[in-house]
Every structure is written in structure tokens, then in C-alpha cells.
Tab-separated table of C-alpha atoms in Angstrom:
chain	number	residue	atom	x	y	z
A	1	MET	CA	-28.926	14.956	54.796
A	2	SER	CA	-28.547	14.745	51.025
A	3	ALA	CA	-25.780	12.452	49.751
A	4	GLY	CA	-25.102	14.845	46.852
A	5	TRP	CA	-22.431	13.982	44.311
A	6	ARG	CA	-19.721	12.868	46.734
A	7	PHE	CA	-20.179	9.219	45.745
A	8	ALA	CA	-18.958	10.041	42.203
A	9	PHE	CA	-15.445	10.576	43.612
A	10	SER	CA	-15.300	7.194	45.294
A	11	ARG	CA	-12.733	4.595	44.271
A	12	ARG	CA	-15.419	2.551	42.506
A	13	TRP	CA	-16.605	5.354	40.244
A	14	LEU	CA	-13.085	6.615	39.583
A	15	GLY	CA	-12.302	3.059	38.488
A	16	TYR	CA	-15.268	3.159	36.099
A	17	LEU	CA	-13.960	6.473	34.760
A	18	GLY	CA	-10.562	4.867	34.175
A	19	VAL	CA	-12.214	2.035	32.224
A	20	ALA	CA	-14.106	4.574	30.096
A	21	ILE	CA	-10.877	6.463	29.368
A	22	VAL	CA	-9.031	3.282	28.355
A	23	PHE	CA	-11.993	2.264	26.164
A	24	ALA	CA	-11.968	5.700	24.518
A	25	ILE	CA	-8.211	5.497	23.852
A	26	VAL	CA	-8.654	2.083	22.201
A	27	CYS	CA	-11.516	3.450	20.082
A	28	VAL	CA	-9.432	6.450	18.990
A	29	LEU	CA	-6.536	4.168	18.022
A	30	LEU	CA	-8.885	1.987	15.988
A	31	SER	CA	-10.389	5.082	14.382
A	32	ASN	CA	-6.919	6.314	13.397
A	33	TRP	CA	-6.138	2.879	11.961
A	34	GLN	CA	-9.281	3.042	9.827
A	35	LEU	CA	-8.320	6.541	8.657
A	36	ALA	CA	-4.887	5.221	7.659
A	37	ARG	CA	-6.528	2.361	5.742
A	38	ALA	CA	-8.817	4.871	4.010
A	39	SER	CA	-5.777	6.895	2.975
A	40	GLU	CA	-4.067	3.757	1.649
A	41	LYS	CA	-7.140	2.800	-0.390
A	42	GLU	CA	-7.398	6.335	-1.802
A	43	GLU	CA	-3.738	6.198	-2.829
A	44	GLU	CA	-4.277	2.773	-4.398
A	45	VAL	CA	-7.226	4.002	-6.473
A	46	GLN	CA	-5.242	7.041	-7.602
A	47	ARG	CA	-2.242	4.853	-8.462
A	48	ILE	CA	-4.355	2.600	-10.692
A	49	GLU	CA	-5.886	5.585	-12.503
A	50	THR	CA	-2.454	7.161	-13.025
A	51	ASN	CA	-0.523	4.055	-14.090
A	52	TRP	CA	-3.051	1.986	-16.027
A	53	ASP	CA	-2.800	3.902	-19.321
A	54	ALA	CA	0.738	5.226	-18.835
A	55	THR	CA	3.438	4.859	-21.490
A	56	PRO	CA	5.560	1.712	-20.947
A	57	ILE	CA	8.975	2.190	-19.366
A	58	PRO	CA	11.988	-0.176	-19.695
A	59	LEU	CA	12.309	-2.941	-17.114
A	60	ASP	CA	15.669	-1.729	-15.799
A	61	GLU	CA	14.124	1.693	-15.155
A	62	ALA	CA	11.258	0.231	-13.131
A	63	LEU	CA	13.406	-2.410	-11.392
A	64	PRO	CA	17.071	-1.348	-11.148
A	65	SER	CA	17.927	-4.572	-9.274
A	66	LEU	CA	16.455	-8.062	-8.982
A	67	ASP	CA	14.895	-7.421	-5.577
A	68	SER	CA	13.750	-3.810	-6.052
A	69	PHE	CA	10.163	-2.598	-6.357
A	70	SER	CA	8.462	0.736	-5.747
A	71	VAL	CA	4.768	0.645	-4.906
A	72	ALA	CA	4.398	3.868	-6.918
A	73	ASP	CA	5.064	1.795	-10.063
A	74	GLU	CA	2.384	-0.840	-9.411
A	75	TRP	CA	0.223	-1.466	-12.517
A	76	HIS	CA	2.588	0.652	-14.648
A	77	PRO	CA	3.330	-0.886	-18.093
A	78	VAL	CA	6.923	-2.117	-18.395
A	79	SER	CA	8.665	-3.311	-21.564
A	80	MET	CA	11.365	-5.962	-22.013
A	81	SER	CA	12.660	-8.521	-24.480
A	82	GLY	CA	13.735	-12.108	-24.021
A	83	THR	CA	12.910	-15.742	-24.619
A	84	TYR	CA	10.111	-17.614	-22.866
A	85	LEU	CA	10.962	-20.826	-20.978
A	86	PRO	CA	7.757	-22.843	-21.492
A	87	ASP	CA	9.232	-26.009	-19.945
A	88	GLU	CA	9.516	-24.149	-16.606
A	89	GLN	CA	5.958	-22.805	-16.685
A	90	LEU	CA	3.909	-22.849	-13.458
A	91	LEU	CA	0.180	-22.604	-12.755
A	92	VAL	CA	-1.254	-20.530	-9.908
A	93	ARG	CA	-4.251	-22.405	-8.510
A	94	ASN	CA	-7.527	-21.026	-7.124
A	95	ARG	CA	-7.792	-17.975	-9.393
A	96	PRO	CA	-11.522	-17.501	-10.096
A	97	ARG	CA	-12.662	-15.090	-12.791
A	98	ASN	CA	-16.298	-14.054	-13.216
A	99	ASN	CA	-17.297	-16.848	-10.804
A	100	GLN	CA	-15.490	-19.480	-12.901
A	101	ALA	CA	-12.644	-21.573	-11.483
A	102	GLY	CA	-9.298	-21.245	-13.169
A	103	PHE	CA	-5.530	-20.792	-13.049
A	104	ASN	CA	-3.025	-18.075	-13.857
A	105	VAL	CA	-0.149	-19.098	-16.147
A	106	LEU	CA	3.340	-18.063	-15.019
A	107	THR	CA	5.986	-18.301	-17.743
A	108	PRO	CA	9.613	-17.345	-16.990
A	109	LEU	CA	11.192	-14.978	-19.512
A	110	ARG	CA	14.971	-15.124	-19.880
A	111	LEU	CA	16.295	-11.672	-20.718
A	112	ALA	CA	19.278	-10.834	-22.906
A	113	ASP	CA	21.519	-10.403	-19.832
A	114	GLY	CA	20.582	-13.868	-18.567
A	115	ASP	CA	18.298	-12.724	-15.747
A	116	VAL	CA	14.840	-14.288	-15.464
A	117	PHE	CA	11.580	-12.348	-15.039
A	118	ILE	CA	8.261	-14.030	-14.218
A	119	VAL	CA	5.449	-13.141	-16.627
A	120	ASP	CA	1.865	-13.888	-15.667
A	121	ARG	CA	0.524	-14.545	-19.173
A	122	GLY	CA	-3.085	-14.535	-17.943
A	123	TRP	CA	-6.015	-16.693	-16.886
A	124	VAL	CA	-7.182	-20.066	-18.202
A	125	ALA	CA	-10.324	-21.974	-17.185
A	126	ALA	CA	-10.155	-25.109	-15.055
A	127	ASN	CA	-11.337	-28.470	-16.374
A	128	ASP	CA	-14.261	-30.426	-14.898
A	129	SER	CA	-12.110	-31.834	-12.083
A	130	LEU	CA	-10.919	-28.300	-11.179
A	131	GLU	CA	-7.453	-29.790	-10.641
A	132	ALA	CA	-5.927	-28.566	-13.914
A	133	PRO	CA	-6.718	-26.201	-16.815
A	134	GLU	CA	-8.702	-27.278	-19.843
A	135	SER	CA	-5.701	-26.177	-21.926
A	136	VAL	CA	-2.682	-23.879	-21.655
A	137	PRO	CA	-1.868	-21.854	-24.810
A	138	ALA	CA	1.808	-22.008	-25.712
A	139	PRO	CA	3.817	-18.764	-25.608
A	140	PRO	CA	5.610	-17.429	-28.697
A	141	SER	CA	8.921	-19.119	-29.397
A	142	GLY	CA	12.226	-17.355	-29.968
A	143	GLU	CA	12.946	-13.706	-29.191
A	144	VAL	CA	9.833	-11.876	-28.018
A	145	SER	CA	9.083	-8.278	-26.992
A	146	VAL	CA	6.803	-8.144	-23.978
A	147	VAL	CA	4.858	-5.398	-22.205
A	148	VAL	CA	3.519	-6.215	-18.738
A	149	ARG	CA	1.822	-4.464	-15.850
A	150	ILE	CA	4.233	-4.629	-12.939
A	151	ARG	CA	2.956	-6.117	-9.656
A	152	PRO	CA	4.565	-6.965	-6.304
A	153	GLY	CA	4.987	-10.619	-5.377
A	154	GLU	CA	2.432	-12.267	-3.102
A	155	PRO	CA	2.957	-13.720	0.387
A	156	THR	CA	2.814	-17.427	1.069
A	157	LEU	CA	-0.314	-18.983	2.560
A	158	PRO	CA	0.556	-21.262	5.503
A	159	GLY	CA	-0.839	-24.755	5.058
A	160	ARG	CA	-1.858	-24.114	1.433
A	161	GLY	CA	-0.136	-26.621	-0.832
A	162	ALA	CA	-0.198	-27.215	-4.579
A	163	ALA	CA	0.329	-30.083	-7.019
A	164	ASP	CA	3.490	-30.510	-9.087
A	165	GLY	CA	3.805	-27.706	-11.596
A	166	GLN	CA	1.491	-25.498	-9.544
A	167	VAL	CA	1.862	-22.889	-6.783
A	168	ALA	CA	-0.648	-21.537	-4.287
A	169	THR	CA	0.506	-17.908	-4.612
A	170	ILE	CA	2.890	-15.849	-6.732
A	171	ASN	CA	5.608	-15.877	-4.083
A	172	LEU	CA	8.728	-15.040	-6.073
A	173	PRO	CA	11.382	-16.323	-3.609
A	174	GLN	CA	9.472	-19.616	-3.430
A	175	ILE	CA	9.317	-19.800	-7.230
A	176	ALA	CA	13.061	-19.100	-7.409
A	177	GLU	CA	13.642	-21.963	-4.960
A	178	LEU	CA	11.488	-24.290	-7.048
A	179	ARG	CA	13.444	-23.356	-10.190
A	180	GLY	CA	16.826	-23.537	-8.465
A	181	GLU	CA	17.825	-20.222	-10.030
A	182	THR	CA	17.727	-16.572	-8.996
A	183	LEU	CA	15.196	-14.303	-10.676
A	184	TYR	CA	13.517	-10.939	-10.218
A	185	SER	CA	12.153	-11.334	-6.698
A	186	GLY	CA	10.723	-7.858	-6.082
A	187	ALA	CA	8.007	-7.943	-8.724
A	188	TYR	CA	6.480	-9.876	-11.592
A	189	GLY	CA	4.446	-8.724	-14.612
A	190	MET	CA	0.886	-9.306	-15.802
A	191	LEU	CA	0.985	-9.631	-19.580
A	192	LEU	CA	-0.326	-6.691	-21.587
A	193	SER	CA	1.087	-7.542	-25.031
A	194	GLU	CA	3.711	-9.725	-26.689
A	195	SER	CA	5.291	-9.588	-30.144
A	196	PRO	CA	5.330	-11.731	-32.161
A	197	ALA	CA	1.851	-12.899	-31.237
A	198	PRO	CA	1.443	-16.512	-30.082
A	199	ALA	CA	0.207	-19.150	-32.525
A	200	GLU	CA	-2.947	-19.603	-30.444
A	201	SER	CA	-4.950	-17.108	-28.390
A	202	ALA	CA	-3.126	-16.054	-25.242
A	203	PRO	CA	-4.680	-16.549	-21.788
A	204	LEU	CA	-7.081	-13.811	-20.699
A	205	GLY	CA	-5.352	-10.660	-19.483
A	206	PRO	CA	-5.919	-8.721	-16.252
A	207	ILE	CA	-9.142	-6.815	-15.566
A	208	LYS	CA	-8.794	-3.222	-14.410
A	209	PRO	CA	-9.688	-3.119	-10.694
A	210	GLU	CA	-12.873	-1.245	-9.866
A	211	PRO	CA	-12.286	1.943	-7.809
A	212	ASN	CA	-13.256	1.026	-4.268
A	213	GLU	CA	-12.178	3.022	-1.243
A	214	GLY	CA	-14.171	0.791	1.117
A	215	MET	CA	-16.045	1.738	4.277
A	216	HIS	CA	-13.005	2.847	6.279
A	217	LEU	CA	-14.158	6.455	6.812
A	218	SER	CA	-17.513	5.218	8.073
A	219	TYR	CA	-15.815	2.758	10.417
A	220	ALA	CA	-13.494	5.509	11.708
A	221	LEU	CA	-16.522	7.660	12.589
A	222	GLN	CA	-18.218	4.709	14.285
A	223	TRP	CA	-15.224	4.181	16.589
A	224	VAL	CA	-15.357	7.863	17.628
A	225	VAL	CA	-19.081	7.460	18.371
A	226	PHE	CA	-18.333	4.359	20.463
A	227	ALA	CA	-15.774	6.344	22.493
A	228	LEU	CA	-18.334	9.086	23.178
A	229	MET	CA	-20.998	6.518	24.046
A	230	GLY	CA	-18.712	5.123	26.752
A	231	PHE	CA	-18.667	8.491	28.536
A	232	ILE	CA	-22.385	9.024	27.915
A	233	PHE	CA	-23.167	5.666	29.507
A	234	LEU	CA	-20.922	6.511	32.468
A	235	ALA	CA	-22.701	9.859	32.949
A	236	TYR	CA	-26.078	8.110	32.765
A	237	ALA	CA	-25.013	5.519	35.363
A	238	ILE	CA	-23.762	8.262	37.711
A	239	ARG	CA	-27.015	10.175	37.286
A	240	GLN	CA	-29.080	7.088	38.082
A	241	GLU	CA	-26.998	6.396	41.215
A	242	TYR	CA	-27.472	10.016	42.285
A	243	ARG	CA	-31.239	9.685	42.024
A	244	ILE	CA	-31.232	6.502	44.096
A	245	LEU	CA	-28.946	7.846	46.830
A	246	ASN	CA	-30.827	11.145	47.019
A	247	SER	CA	-34.345	9.738	46.803
A	248	ASP	CA	-35.186	11.228	50.243
A	249	ASP	CA	-34.166	14.739	49.195
A	250	PRO	CA	-37.306	16.880	48.684
A	251	LYS	CA	-35.754	18.573	45.645
A	252	GLU	CA	-35.013	15.226	44.038
A	253	GLN	CA	-38.504	14.010	44.905
A	254	ARG	CA	-39.987	17.019	43.085
A	255	ARG	CA	-37.768	16.363	40.079
A	256	ALA	CA	-38.809	12.695	40.102
A	257	ALA	CA	-42.481	13.691	40.175
A	258	ALA	CA	-41.932	16.078	37.253
A	259	ARG	CA	-40.200	13.331	35.267
A	260	ALA	CA	-43.104	10.980	35.970
A	261	GLU	CA	-45.570	13.583	34.692
A	262	ARG	CA	-43.580	14.122	31.501
A	263	LEU	CA	-43.355	10.392	30.956
A	264	ALA	CA	-47.098	9.995	31.424
A	265	ALA	CA	-47.741	12.813	28.957
A	266	LYS	CA	-45.442	11.238	26.376
A	267	ALA	CA	-47.131	7.883	26.861
A	268	ARG	CA	-50.448	9.232	25.568
A	269	SER	CA	-51.037	8.359	21.951
A	270	ASP	CA	-52.482	10.716	19.336
A	271	ALA	CA	-55.739	8.784	19.573
A	272	ASP	CA	-55.907	9.418	23.339
A	273	ILE	CA	-55.422	13.144	22.832
A	274	GLU	CA	-58.102	13.251	20.105
A	275	ASP	CA	-60.523	11.430	22.375
A	276	GLU	CA	-59.883	13.969	25.171
A	277	ILE	CA	-60.552	16.862	22.764
A	278	LEU	CA	-63.805	15.267	21.566
A	279	GLU	CA	-64.913	14.635	25.156
A	280	ALA	CA	-64.191	18.241	26.114
A	281	SER	CA	-66.184	19.555	23.151
A	282	ARG	CA	-69.372	17.711	24.071
């Protein structure tokens, strides 16, 4: 008597089906996560294109309070006036540029109302020891008008320290703690222009990020394919078990013989077929 497909409803195979379903759910979740990342990258590229050449807006319009920041304003030019505090300047370590080691120069700017805003005046090259810059150009003295590109603060890096006068990241609450004074903690600015100009050339300014939406859409599709492959593999395994359990069934034996014939036919190379044709023509 043929075993048929009854085995596929056994506890073992239903368990395999459950595993395939769970695997598919995980793959779909990962695919959705990649789609969300793709959407975020698309928004980021669009934000850069929209804000990079926009007209500067006043600081209090972009940041109504010390801890406010809207991601929609990232990279947007912002204008302000104040006095640099060069004695409280900090260096951000490990900031390579065009494969050259260097530092970013953070100079606090005290505004007319007394609040302090952190200005990233740009990049300077490291010296031969890589532990400090070759030189740090001084900022303009006295009252200065500044235009910056607004950026959110950076997170801390656990276990990453820095020498005196340096920081590992532009973490604004940490910088405020180092200074012992409150400051704008929601965002800082990457220098675009300052007037009057400094006596010596300013550090190198920011480079416009290249549009790059990444491979997230491709990865999302791959996770969907993986989910389908789980069910395909399960169907293949069930089919193979069916053939083994029903090997005594005459119908299955005929199907097995037909498969063997097709396999043998596929195994013949083009050269074999040509030789058969030549032999038949003689």
C-alpha cells in the first residue's frame, strides 16, 4: 500500500513547517528594516540637496532653545554673531580627510546674550606623531559674524579617551561638562564663513557629502528571497521523503525511471550528440 502524503502531516514535518514560518517572519522583519533604512538614506540625500545652498537663517530661528534641534534643518546655513573664546578651544581627534590624519577645531562662540555655541572651524592636519596638529590657525578676535552649517551632536564612544584639550567625539553635553558651563547642546555648526576674516587661513571647511543611498533596497529583496527559499527547501525535502517512502509504488517507480532518463539525456554533452549524428550518417 502506498504511503502517500500522510507523513507530511506528522508532528515532525509540522515542526519543520513551523521553523520555516518563523524563519520567514524574521526575514520579512529584516527586509522591512532595510526598507526603512533605504527611506532614511533617501531622505538624508534629499535633505543635503535642499539645505546645502539654502539662504542662511538666524540661529534663534533654527534653534529656539539650547537643547532644540530639528533633523530637517541639518546642513542648513545658520547665521550668528559673537566673540570667539580661543582659550577654550578643543580638538576632535581621529578625523581623517583624503586619507590624511587630522583634527577638527572646535571653538566656542559667546553670543551677545551670553549663551555659548560650539563652532567647528574646520580640519587641520596632524603632525608626524599624529598626537597633535601641525598648527591651529587662530580665529578672528573681537566681534565676528559667523555662518555655519548646523549639525546634531555626536554620541560618545565607550572606551575612547582623548588627551587634554582634545575630545573623541563632538558630544555637546560632554563638552559642556568639560567647560563647566551650559551651551547649545542640541546642535553645533560647521564653519561656512566668518567676518572679519582671520589673520591666517582658516582650517579646511566641510566637504559636501556624496549622494549615497546604499544597498538597502537590494538587501531588502535578498531577505524576501531567503524567506521564499526556506519554503522551497521545505517543499523539496518533503518531495524527497515522498519518493523514498513510496519507492515501491509502481507509479512512483515509473516516474523515477522517467527522471533517470531525463537526467541521462541532460548529461550528454554537445560533443556526444554530434558524434551520434556523425555515426548515424555513415
